[in-house]
């Protein structure tokens, strides 16, 4: 045992010493700062390293075309004043804003020669955390190298090549499928947009619109209702400015191509004047500014005749406007039109545009990060598509590329199906755990272990190393932030294995506790447990064992401290929290591989797995922050493991409990239980369970019938059961994690009164008992509750930021724990609609208050966000 204590101490020391000293991960392009004028500067290559994506080029032009690109020149004649034209350089965000896994685009600089072949790719900025920690950035660089020499005319897809369909396959990055699918869309859309402009590919041709008759004198409200006129509004807080009742800018825009709509907006004479100025194949849209001090025309049109604030986008095509594309708008004839302070008619002269297809107006602007002061360029888009009844034959059918997450689900449908089947099978098997454990004995556990060991093998091989679907604390933090700040379904659907796994985890945690996932399906936990079993088979059993109970009781709280620490850090810096989450060995083990990471990470994993040969699941019991996050709601699981009264004096289960989750009174702590089911096997084992073995021997000696074991864990009595020993009968009830209590004010409550008392119990933490016990704490709690309520009122009036609200709500939650412990020291055990109350430990209360206030706070927070009442 002294040896085990030294090994564990050495591992913990290595953990704390090596993690901080691990070499810093080179951030590279992760959230890199780009020039604020990047989107509007004429000389793109003065700001970006264009020569790196076009080897051999000695000069570059200014931005040309729409969407913009840059010409690359080499030595020689025949290309223009700079030399020989070699090809083109483009900035991906000038053309497409396809989001990757993070919900933000990967900003990429791309070089393409005059034949449409990619000659260089450089990622300037990305927001993919998985490429910061889980996967090295070099993986994305190697992925992009696959494009070199390939043509924009090729059909490039992620996956294997299909020569019969003309498809060239690209190798994906394991664990970053969504990122590379999005990047492939960016590469092909950017290259094709420029290639069409310069004649490498045939230009986009959309069928011209054929219009159905409409009212030529429709009012403004009618035009807005039918979707022919749209509003684009940007609030100051969306740009990182102080919140204001006035919008930063409010624009109204619409279609002037449909004759009757144009007559409604411009009047008959205004429409005739417009048509006289348009040539065949040209199109017109109008824009007016009805609020805000900012001009939508920008300043570029003064310097170089370019309107750099607005553009029209249709599919992959972008249409910018110069001074020659501008016409005066002298007035809006539609009845009820708003007053405006700025107006314009812009002419789209490209044959690629068709008013029959959807298009959107894009307003470009600079956003200020209030925390860092950094500026970033962003766009605000509002779509417009003429109503079906305004087009002769209705709207045309459109085939758009499926979203990256849809492609992932389709491409891995078989694996996803097998994974879902595995989750369902494990849940079903565990639901019949009592049937299995009754068939097993302490000497023959295979009716249970056959399923459990199979689940371990599949979780290690298929789930961990195959699908790389190891859940992580970073996902808990991401979900928490998404719930509070910006929920995006596509972000979570983009990894189908993790998405399905978390549905399974959430459901089973509330049904059974954390043990089903942690004990049966966690890939790293299964690997750790398998090594412990292997160590026993290899002759290490004499050195195997547990830490002394006193050390276990101390160290088990470490994982909770790590979880709360990561959660607190994430509120200030998600990037730092992701770095600190390297306390999890999951990325190194399954996602990246020990050989692909710096030596401290590999040493940390090897140390944990090495200790696992001697101590059962040391990481799961003492370090895992994910386990801590799942343990807290496990406090309120609906179904627990069976106990009987004799368990308070019999130590058989406690001695054999690998997770040390059974205390001296025979009670199971479901936050620590990993559901090995050994105690359930003993529960009905007539030779292994001491109380049952004693009764069996008595019946055999007296020649009495050996009846089956009842649901209460005892032999079905032949005659009235003999009385229990007083020590056993009067001892603690092992069926409850703590002693049962009965709140006196709920003793006889029924119906609506019960519902009212239940609601009051959750929202009102004070009590007469607490007031008598700790009056000062109660008064302080009232004061803090009033302050927290004021915070929500200030947030509701738009005077506080989310960070301030969260900080106050966290402070109130800490105080509520203390208040309830001094007066309402009880929680429910099992389903909420039942009245099984028990005395709360401080961890019970922390779990209850934390989970309850998270739900209440999220509901209030999301309501304020939906109403637009919170500062950014």
GROMACS .gro file of N, CA and C in nm, residues 262-393:
model
  396
  262UNK      N    1  -4.172   4.833  -5.968
  262UNK     CA    2  -4.099   4.957  -5.994
  262UNK      C    3  -4.194   5.075  -6.009
  263UNK      N    4  -4.311   5.055  -6.075
  263UNK     CA    5  -4.409   5.163  -6.088
  263UNK      C    6  -4.466   5.201  -5.951
  264UNK      N    7  -4.488   5.101  -5.867
  264UNK     CA    8  -4.538   5.131  -5.733
  264UNK      C    9  -4.439   5.215  -5.654
  265UNK      N   10  -4.310   5.186  -5.669
  265UNK     CA   11  -4.208   5.255  -5.592
  265UNK      C   12  -4.169   5.390  -5.652
  266UNK      N   13  -4.160   5.397  -5.784
  266UNK     CA   14  -4.109   5.518  -5.850
  266UNK      C   15  -4.217   5.602  -5.916
  267UNK      N   16  -4.335   5.546  -5.930
  267UNK     CA   17  -4.437   5.613  -6.009
  267UNK      C   18  -4.415   5.582  -6.156
  268UNK      N   19  -4.518   5.607  -6.235
  268UNK     CA   20  -4.510   5.572  -6.378
  268UNK      C   21  -4.398   5.647  -6.448
  269UNK      N   22  -4.388   5.780  -6.423
  269UNK     CA   23  -4.285   5.858  -6.490
  269UNK      C   24  -4.146   5.819  -6.443
  270UNK      N   25  -4.130   5.796  -6.311
  270UNK     CA   26  -4.001   5.754  -6.259
  270UNK      C   27  -3.957   5.620  -6.316
  271UNK      N   28  -4.052   5.529  -6.334
  271UNK     CA   29  -4.019   5.400  -6.392
  271UNK      C   30  -3.974   5.416  -6.537
  272UNK      N   31  -4.047   5.500  -6.614
  272UNK     CA   32  -4.009   5.522  -6.754
  272UNK      C   33  -3.870   5.583  -6.764
  273UNK      N   34  -3.839   5.676  -6.674
  273UNK     CA   35  -3.705   5.737  -6.676
  273UNK      C   36  -3.597   5.634  -6.645
  274UNK      N   37  -3.625   5.544  -6.550
  274UNK     CA   38  -3.527   5.441  -6.517
  274UNK      C   39  -3.504   5.348  -6.635
  275UNK      N   40  -3.611   5.303  -6.699
  275UNK     CA   41  -3.596   5.210  -6.811
  275UNK      C   42  -3.519   5.273  -6.925
  276UNK      N   43  -3.533   5.403  -6.939
  276UNK     CA   44  -3.462   5.472  -7.048
  276UNK      C   45  -3.311   5.472  -7.024
  277UNK      N   46  -3.270   5.460  -6.898
  277UNK     CA   47  -3.126   5.463  -6.866
  277UNK      C   48  -3.064   5.325  -6.857
  278UNK      N   49  -3.145   5.220  -6.859
  278UNK     CA   50  -3.093   5.084  -6.850
  278UNK      C   51  -3.083   5.022  -6.988
  279UNK      N   52  -2.977   4.949  -7.011
  279UNK     CA   53  -2.959   4.876  -7.135
  279UNK      C   54  -3.016   4.734  -7.117
  280UNK      N   55  -3.026   4.665  -7.227
  280UNK     CA   56  -3.078   4.528  -7.221
  280UNK      C   57  -2.987   4.442  -7.133
  281UNK      N   58  -3.048   4.363  -7.045
  281UNK     CA   59  -2.971   4.276  -6.958
  281UNK      C   60  -2.922   4.340  -6.831
  282UNK      N   61  -2.951   4.470  -6.811
  282UNK     CA   62  -2.911   4.537  -6.689
  282UNK      C   63  -3.027   4.539  -6.589
  283UNK      N   64  -2.991   4.548  -6.461
  283UNK     CA   65  -3.089   4.538  -6.355
  283UNK      C   66  -3.068   4.651  -6.256
  284UNK      N   67  -3.173   4.683  -6.179
  284UNK     CA   68  -3.163   4.794  -6.085
  284UNK      C   69  -3.224   4.757  -5.951
  285UNK      N   70  -3.162   4.808  -5.845
  285UNK     CA   71  -3.215   4.796  -5.709
  285UNK      C   72  -3.207   4.933  -5.645
  286UNK      N   73  -3.292   4.957  -5.545
  286UNK     CA   74  -3.286   5.085  -5.475
  286UNK      C   75  -3.249   5.061  -5.330
  287UNK      N   76  -3.187   5.163  -5.268
  287UNK     CA   77  -3.153   5.161  -5.125
  287UNK      C   78  -3.184   5.299  -5.069
  288UNK      N   79  -3.249   5.301  -4.954
  288UNK     CA   80  -3.269   5.426  -4.882
  288UNK      C   81  -3.227   5.408  -4.738
  289UNK      N   82  -3.177   5.514  -4.675
  289UNK     CA   83  -3.142   5.511  -4.535
  289UNK      C   84  -3.247   5.587  -4.456
  290UNK      N   85  -3.311   5.520  -4.361
  290UNK     CA   86  -3.419   5.582  -4.285
  290UNK      C   87  -3.380   5.614  -4.142
  291UNK      N   88  -3.266   5.566  -4.096
  291UNK     CA   89  -3.221   5.596  -3.960
  291UNK      C   90  -3.072   5.572  -3.953
  292UNK      N   91  -3.008   5.636  -3.853
  292UNK     CA   92  -2.865   5.622  -3.835
  292UNK      C   93  -2.788   5.733  -3.903
  293UNK      N   94  -2.671   5.764  -3.848
  293UNK     CA   95  -2.591   5.874  -3.902
  293UNK      C   96  -2.490   5.827  -4.005
  294UNK      N   97  -2.468   5.697  -4.016
  294UNK     CA   98  -2.369   5.645  -4.108
  294UNK      C   99  -2.421   5.643  -4.251
  295UNK      N  100  -2.334   5.670  -4.346
  295UNK     CA  101  -2.370   5.664  -4.487
  295UNK      C  102  -2.348   5.523  -4.540
  296UNK      N  103  -2.441   5.472  -4.618
  296UNK     CA  104  -2.420   5.341  -4.679
  296UNK      C  105  -2.332   5.351  -4.803
  297UNK      N  106  -2.303   5.475  -4.848
  297UNK     CA  107  -2.219   5.492  -4.967
  297UNK      C  108  -2.071   5.481  -4.934
  298UNK      N  109  -2.035   5.505  -4.807
  298UNK     CA  110  -1.896   5.494  -4.769
  298UNK      C  111  -1.814   5.608  -4.824
  299UNK      N  112  -1.682   5.593  -4.814
  299UNK     CA  113  -1.592   5.698  -4.862
  299UNK      C  114  -1.514   5.657  -4.985
  300UNK      N  115  -1.521   5.529  -5.020
  300UNK     CA  116  -1.444   5.481  -5.135
  300UNK      C  117  -1.486   5.545  -5.266
  301UNK      N  118  -1.616   5.580  -5.280
  301UNK     CA  119  -1.663   5.636  -5.406
  301UNK      C  120  -1.606   5.776  -5.428
  302UNK      N  121  -1.565   5.843  -5.318
  302UNK     CA  122  -1.504   5.974  -5.332
  302UNK      C  123  -1.361   5.960  -5.382
  303UNK      N  124  -1.287   5.861  -5.324
  303UNK     CA  125  -1.146   5.844  -5.361
  303UNK      C  126  -1.129   5.777  -5.497
  304UNK      N  127  -1.209   5.674  -5.523
  304UNK     CA  128  -1.185   5.601  -5.646
  304UNK      C  129  -1.310   5.560  -5.719
  305UNK      N  130  -1.423   5.621  -5.685
  305UNK     CA  131  -1.546   5.591  -5.755
  305UNK      C  132  -1.607   5.458  -5.716
  306UNK      N  133  -1.568   5.399  -5.599
  306UNK     CA  134  -1.617   5.269  -5.556
  306UNK      C  135  -1.703   5.285  -5.432
  307UNK      N  136  -1.823   5.228  -5.436
  307UNK     CA  137  -1.910   5.226  -5.319
  307UNK      C  138  -1.872   5.102  -5.237
  308UNK      N  139  -1.793   5.125  -5.130
  308UNK     CA  140  -1.732   5.012  -5.060
  308UNK      C  141  -1.812   4.965  -4.940
  309UNK      N  142  -1.929   5.020  -4.915
  309UNK     CA  143  -2.008   4.977  -4.799
  309UNK      C  144  -2.114   4.874  -4.833
  310UNK      N  145  -2.164   4.876  -4.956
  310UNK     CA  146  -2.273   4.785  -4.992
  310UNK      C  147  -2.237   4.706  -5.117
  311UNK      N  148  -2.291   4.586  -5.122
  311UNK     CA  149  -2.280   4.504  -5.242
  311UNK      C  150  -2.397   4.408  -5.247
  312UNK      N  151  -2.425   4.360  -5.364
  312UNK     CA  152  -2.530   4.261  -5.384
  312UNK      C  153  -2.464   4.126  -5.410
  313UNK      N  154  -2.516   4.022  -5.342
  313UNK     CA  155  -2.462   3.888  -5.360
  313UNK      C  156  -2.572   3.796  -5.411
  314UNK      N  157  -2.536   3.713  -5.505
  314UNK     CA  158  -2.629   3.612  -5.557
  314UNK      C  159  -2.550   3.484  -5.580
  315UNK      N  160  -2.580   3.384  -5.499
  315UNK     CA  161  -2.501   3.262  -5.506
  315UNK      C  162  -2.357   3.292  -5.471
  316UNK      N  163  -2.264   3.248  -5.556
  316UNK     CA  164  -2.122   3.275  -5.534
  316UNK      C  165  -2.077   3.405  -5.596
  317UNK      N  166  -2.168   3.476  -5.662
  317UNK     CA  167  -2.134   3.601  -5.731
  317UNK      C  168  -2.159   3.721  -5.641
  318UNK      N  169  -2.066   3.816  -5.644
  318UNK     CA  170  -2.082   3.942  -5.572
  318UNK      C  171  -2.077   4.056  -5.671
  319UNK      N  172  -2.162   4.154  -5.651
  319UNK     CA  173  -2.171   4.267  -5.743
  319UNK      C  174  -2.147   4.395  -5.664
  320UNK      N  175  -2.034   4.461  -5.692
  320UNK     CA  176  -2.003   4.589  -5.631
  320UNK      C  177  -2.035   4.699  -5.729
  321UNK      N  178  -2.040   4.821  -5.678
  321UNK     CA  179  -2.087   4.933  -5.760
  321UNK      C  180  -1.983   5.045  -5.763
  322UNK      N  181  -1.968   5.103  -5.882
  322UNK     CA  182  -1.883   5.220  -5.901
  322UNK      C  183  -1.972   5.340  -5.928
  323UNK      N  184  -1.908   5.456  -5.943
  323UNK     CA  185  -1.987   5.578  -5.962
  323UNK      C  186  -2.073   5.572  -6.087
  324UNK      N  187  -2.027   5.498  -6.189
  324UNK     CA  188  -2.106   5.488  -6.313
  324UNK      C  189  -2.229   5.400  -6.296
  325UNK      N  190  -2.233   5.323  -6.187
  325UNK     CA  191  -2.347   5.235  -6.161
  325UNK      C  192  -2.452   5.301  -6.073
  326UNK      N  193  -2.432   5.428  -6.040
  326UNK     CA  194  -2.519   5.499  -5.948
  326UNK      C  195  -2.615   5.590  -6.024
  327UNK      N  196  -2.742   5.587  -5.986
  327UNK     CA  197  -2.843   5.677  -6.039
  327UNK      C  198  -2.914   5.744  -5.922
  328UNK      N  199  -2.955   5.868  -5.942
  328UNK     CA  200  -3.027   5.940  -5.837
  328UNK      C  201  -3.166   5.881  -5.818
  329UNK      N  202  -3.206   5.869  -5.692
  329UNK     CA  203  -3.343   5.832  -5.658
  329UNK      C  204  -3.413   5.959  -5.609
  330UNK      N  205  -3.508   6.008  -5.686
  330UNK     CA  206  -3.567   6.140  -5.657
  330UNK      C  207  -3.686   6.131  -5.561
  331UNK      N  208  -3.737   6.012  -5.540
  331UNK     CA  209  -3.848   6.002  -5.447
  331UNK      C  210  -3.913   5.865  -5.454
  332UNK      N  211  -3.982   5.828  -5.344
  332UNK     CA  212  -4.057   5.703  -5.338
  332UNK      C  213  -4.205   5.739  -5.350
  333UNK      N  214  -4.269   5.680  -5.449
  333UNK     CA  215  -4.409   5.713  -5.476
  333UNK      C  216  -4.506   5.628  -5.396
  334UNK      N  217  -4.464   5.515  -5.345
  334UNK     CA  218  -4.555   5.424  -5.274
  334UNK      C  219  -4.612   5.491  -5.150
  335UNK      N  220  -4.741   5.480  -5.133
  335UNK     CA  221  -4.808   5.542  -5.018
  335UNK      C  222  -4.758   5.479  -4.888
  336UNK      N  223  -4.728   5.564  -4.790
  336UNK     CA  224  -4.682   5.515  -4.661
  336UNK      C  225  -4.533   5.492  -4.653
  337UNK      N  226  -4.458   5.533  -4.756
  337UNK     CA  227  -4.313   5.513  -4.753
  337UNK      C  228  -4.251   5.600  -4.645
  338UNK      N  229  -4.147   5.551  -4.576
  338UNK     CA  230  -4.085   5.630  -4.469
  338UNK      C  231  -4.000   5.743  -4.524
  339UNK      N  232  -3.976   5.841  -4.439
  339UNK     CA  233  -3.884   5.948  -4.476
  339UNK      C  234  -3.742   5.893  -4.474
  340UNK      N  235  -3.656   5.945  -4.560
  340UNK     CA  236  -3.519   5.895  -4.566
  340UNK      C  237  -3.422   6.011  -4.581
  341UNK      N  238  -3.297   5.984  -4.545
  341UNK     CA  239  -3.194   6.087  -4.549
  341UNK      C  240  -3.087   6.060  -4.653
  342UNK      N  241  -3.089   5.943  -4.713
  342UNK     CA  242  -2.992   5.909  -4.817
  342UNK      C  243  -3.056   5.806  -4.908
  343UNK      N  244  -3.026   5.814  -5.036
  343UNK     CA  245  -3.092   5.723  -5.129
  343UNK      C  246  -3.003   5.698  -5.250
  344UNK      N  247  -3.032   5.590  -5.319
  344UNK     CA  248  -2.957   5.558  -5.441
  344UNK      C  249  -3.030   5.451  -5.518
  345UNK      N  250  -3.009   5.453  -5.649
  345UNK     CA  251  -3.044   5.340  -5.736
  345UNK      C  252  -2.912   5.288  -5.790
  346UNK      N  253  -2.888   5.159  -5.772
  346UNK     CA  254  -2.766   5.097  -5.823
  346UNK      C  255  -2.801   5.004  -5.938
  347UNK      N  256  -2.716   5.007  -6.039
  347UNK     CA  257  -2.737   4.927  -6.160
  347UNK      C  258  -2.641   4.808  -6.158
  348UNK      N  259  -2.695   4.690  -6.176
  348UNK     CA  260  -2.615   4.568  -6.188
  348UNK      C  261  -2.603   4.536  -6.336
  349UNK      N  262  -2.482   4.543  -6.387
  349UNK     CA  263  -2.462   4.531  -6.532
  349UNK      C  264  -2.419   4.392  -6.575
  350UNK      N  265  -2.413   4.298  -6.482
  350UNK     CA  266  -2.367   4.163  -6.514
  350UNK      C  267  -2.484   4.076  -6.561
  351UNK      N  268  -2.458   3.997  -6.665
  351UNK     CA  269  -2.561   3.904  -6.713
  351UNK      C  270  -2.578   3.786  -6.619
  352UNK      N  271  -2.487   3.771  -6.521
  352UNK     CA  272  -2.499   3.661  -6.426
  352UNK      C  273  -2.614   3.683  -6.329
  353UNK      N  274  -2.658   3.807  -6.312
  353UNK     CA  275  -2.765   3.836  -6.217
  353UNK      C  276  -2.901   3.812  -6.281
  354UNK      N  277  -2.992   3.755  -6.202
  354UNK     CA  278  -3.130   3.737  -6.246
  354UNK      C  279  -3.221   3.766  -6.129
  355UNK      N  280  -3.319   3.852  -6.150
  355UNK     CA  281  -3.413   3.888  -6.044
  355UNK      C  282  -3.507   3.773  -6.009
  356UNK      N  283  -3.504   3.664  -6.085
  356UNK     CA  284  -3.589   3.549  -6.053
  356UNK      C  285  -3.532   3.466  -5.940
  357UNK      N  286  -3.403   3.485  -5.911
  357UNK     CA  287  -3.334   3.404  -5.810
  357UNK      C  288  -3.312   3.486  -5.684
  358UNK      N  289  -3.293   3.420  -5.570
  358UNK     CA  290  -3.271   3.495  -5.445
  358UNK      C  291  -3.138   3.570  -5.449
  359UNK      N  292  -3.137   3.687  -5.388
  359UNK     CA  293  -3.015   3.764  -5.373
  359UNK      C  294  -3.019   3.833  -5.238
  360UNK      N  295  -2.910   3.890  -5.198
  360UNK     CA  296  -2.909   3.958  -5.068
  360UNK      C  297  -2.825   4.084  -5.076
  361UNK      N  298  -2.864   4.182  -4.997
  361UNK     CA  299  -2.787   4.304  -4.982
  361UNK      C  300  -2.693   4.286  -4.865
  362UNK      N  301  -2.567   4.319  -4.885
  362UNK     CA  302  -2.465   4.302  -4.783
  362UNK      C  303  -2.408   4.439  -4.747
  363UNK      N  304  -2.413   4.472  -4.619
  363UNK     CA  305  -2.356   4.597  -4.567
  363UNK      C  306  -2.229   4.562  -4.492
  364UNK      N  307  -2.119   4.626  -4.528
  364UNK     CA  308  -1.990   4.597  -4.469
  364UNK      C  309  -1.958   4.700  -4.361
  365UNK      N  310  -1.896   4.653  -4.251
  365UNK     CA  311  -1.863   4.744  -4.142
  365UNK      C  312  -1.754   4.689  -4.053
  366UNK      N  313  -1.699   4.774  -3.969
  366UNK     CA  314  -1.595   4.735  -3.873
  366UNK      C  315  -1.658   4.708  -3.737
  367UNK      N  316  -1.623   4.597  -3.677
  367UNK     CA  317  -1.672   4.565  -3.543
  367UNK      C  318  -1.557   4.576  -3.445
  368UNK      N  319  -1.584   4.636  -3.328
  368UNK     CA  320  -1.484   4.653  -3.224
  368UNK      C  321  -1.510   4.550  -3.114
  369UNK      N  322  -1.408   4.475  -3.080
  369UNK     CA  323  -1.417   4.383  -2.967
  369UNK      C  324  -1.404   4.465  -2.839
  370UNK      N  325  -1.511   4.470  -2.760
  370UNK     CA  326  -1.511   4.556  -2.642
  370UNK      C  327  -1.409   4.511  -2.538
  371UNK      N  328  -1.376   4.383  -2.540
  371UNK     CA  329  -1.280   4.332  -2.440
  371UNK      C  330  -1.137   4.368  -2.476
  372UNK      N  331  -1.101   4.358  -2.605
  372UNK     CA  332  -0.962   4.378  -2.647
  372UNK      C  333  -0.940   4.506  -2.726
  373UNK      N  334  -1.047   4.565  -2.778
  373UNK     CA  335  -1.032   4.683  -2.860
  373UNK      C  336  -0.995   4.651  -3.004
  374UNK      N  337  -0.978   4.523  -3.036
  374UNK     CA  338  -0.941   4.485  -3.172
  374UNK      C  339  -1.057   4.507  -3.268
  375UNK      N  340  -1.023   4.545  -3.390
  375UNK     CA  341  -1.124   4.569  -3.492
  375UNK      C  342  -1.124   4.454  -3.592
  376UNK      N  343  -1.240   4.416  -3.636
  376UNK     CA  344  -1.253   4.311  -3.737
  376UNK      C  345  -1.361   4.352  -3.837
  377UNK      N  346  -1.340   4.310  -3.960
  377UNK     CA  347  -1.436   4.344  -4.064
  377UNK      C  348  -1.549   4.242  -4.064
  378UNK      N  349  -1.671   4.287  -4.074
  378UNK     CA  350  -1.785   4.197  -4.072
  378UNK      C  351  -1.890   4.247  -4.170
  379UNK      N  352  -1.982   4.161  -4.205
  379UNK     CA  353  -2.089   4.199  -4.299
  379UNK      C  354  -2.223   4.160  -4.240
  380UNK      N  355  -2.325   4.237  -4.278
  380UNK     CA  356  -2.462   4.212  -4.234
  380UNK      C  357  -2.546   4.195  -4.360
  381UNK      N  358  -2.612   4.082  -4.371
  381UNK     CA  359  -2.684   4.047  -4.493
  381UNK      C  360  -2.833   4.033  -4.466
  382UNK      N  361  -2.913   4.076  -4.563
  382UNK     CA  362  -3.057   4.053  -4.561
  382UNK      C  363  -3.097   4.000  -4.699
  383UNK      N  364  -3.162   3.883  -4.705
  383UNK     CA  365  -3.198   3.825  -4.835
  383UNK      C  366  -3.328   3.882  -4.890
  384UNK      N  367  -3.342   3.874  -5.021
  384UNK     CA  368  -3.466   3.913  -5.090
  384UNK      C  369  -3.487   3.816  -5.205
  385UNK      N  370  -3.609   3.767  -5.216
  385UNK     CA  371  -3.648   3.680  -5.328
  385UNK      C  372  -3.792   3.714  -5.361
  386UNK      N  373  -3.813   3.753  -5.485
  386UNK     CA  374  -3.948   3.789  -5.526
  386UNK      C  375  -4.045   3.676  -5.497
  387UNK      N  376  -4.164   3.715  -5.454
  387UNK     CA  377  -4.266   3.616  -5.418
  387UNK      C  378  -4.301   3.529  -5.538
  388UNK      N  379  -4.344   3.409  -5.509
  388UNK     CA  380  -4.376   3.311  -5.612
  388UNK      C  381  -4.479   3.363  -5.711
  389UNK      N  382  -4.580   3.437  -5.660
  389UNK     CA  383  -4.688   3.486  -5.746
  389UNK      C  384  -4.645   3.602  -5.835
  390UNK      N  385  -4.527   3.659  -5.811
  390UNK     CA  386  -4.478   3.770  -5.894
  390UNK      C  387  -4.395   3.722  -6.012
  391UNK      N  388  -4.369   3.592  -6.017
  391UNK     CA  389  -4.289   3.536  -6.126
  391UNK      C  390  -4.373   3.441  -6.209
  392UNK      N  391  -4.369   3.460  -6.339
  392UNK     CA  392  -4.443   3.374  -6.430
  392UNK      C  393  -4.385   3.232  -6.423
  393UNK      N  394  -4.465   3.137  -6.375
  393UNK     CA  395  -4.417   3.001  -6.356
  393UNK      C  396  -4.363   2.976  -6.218
   0.00000   0.00000   0.00000
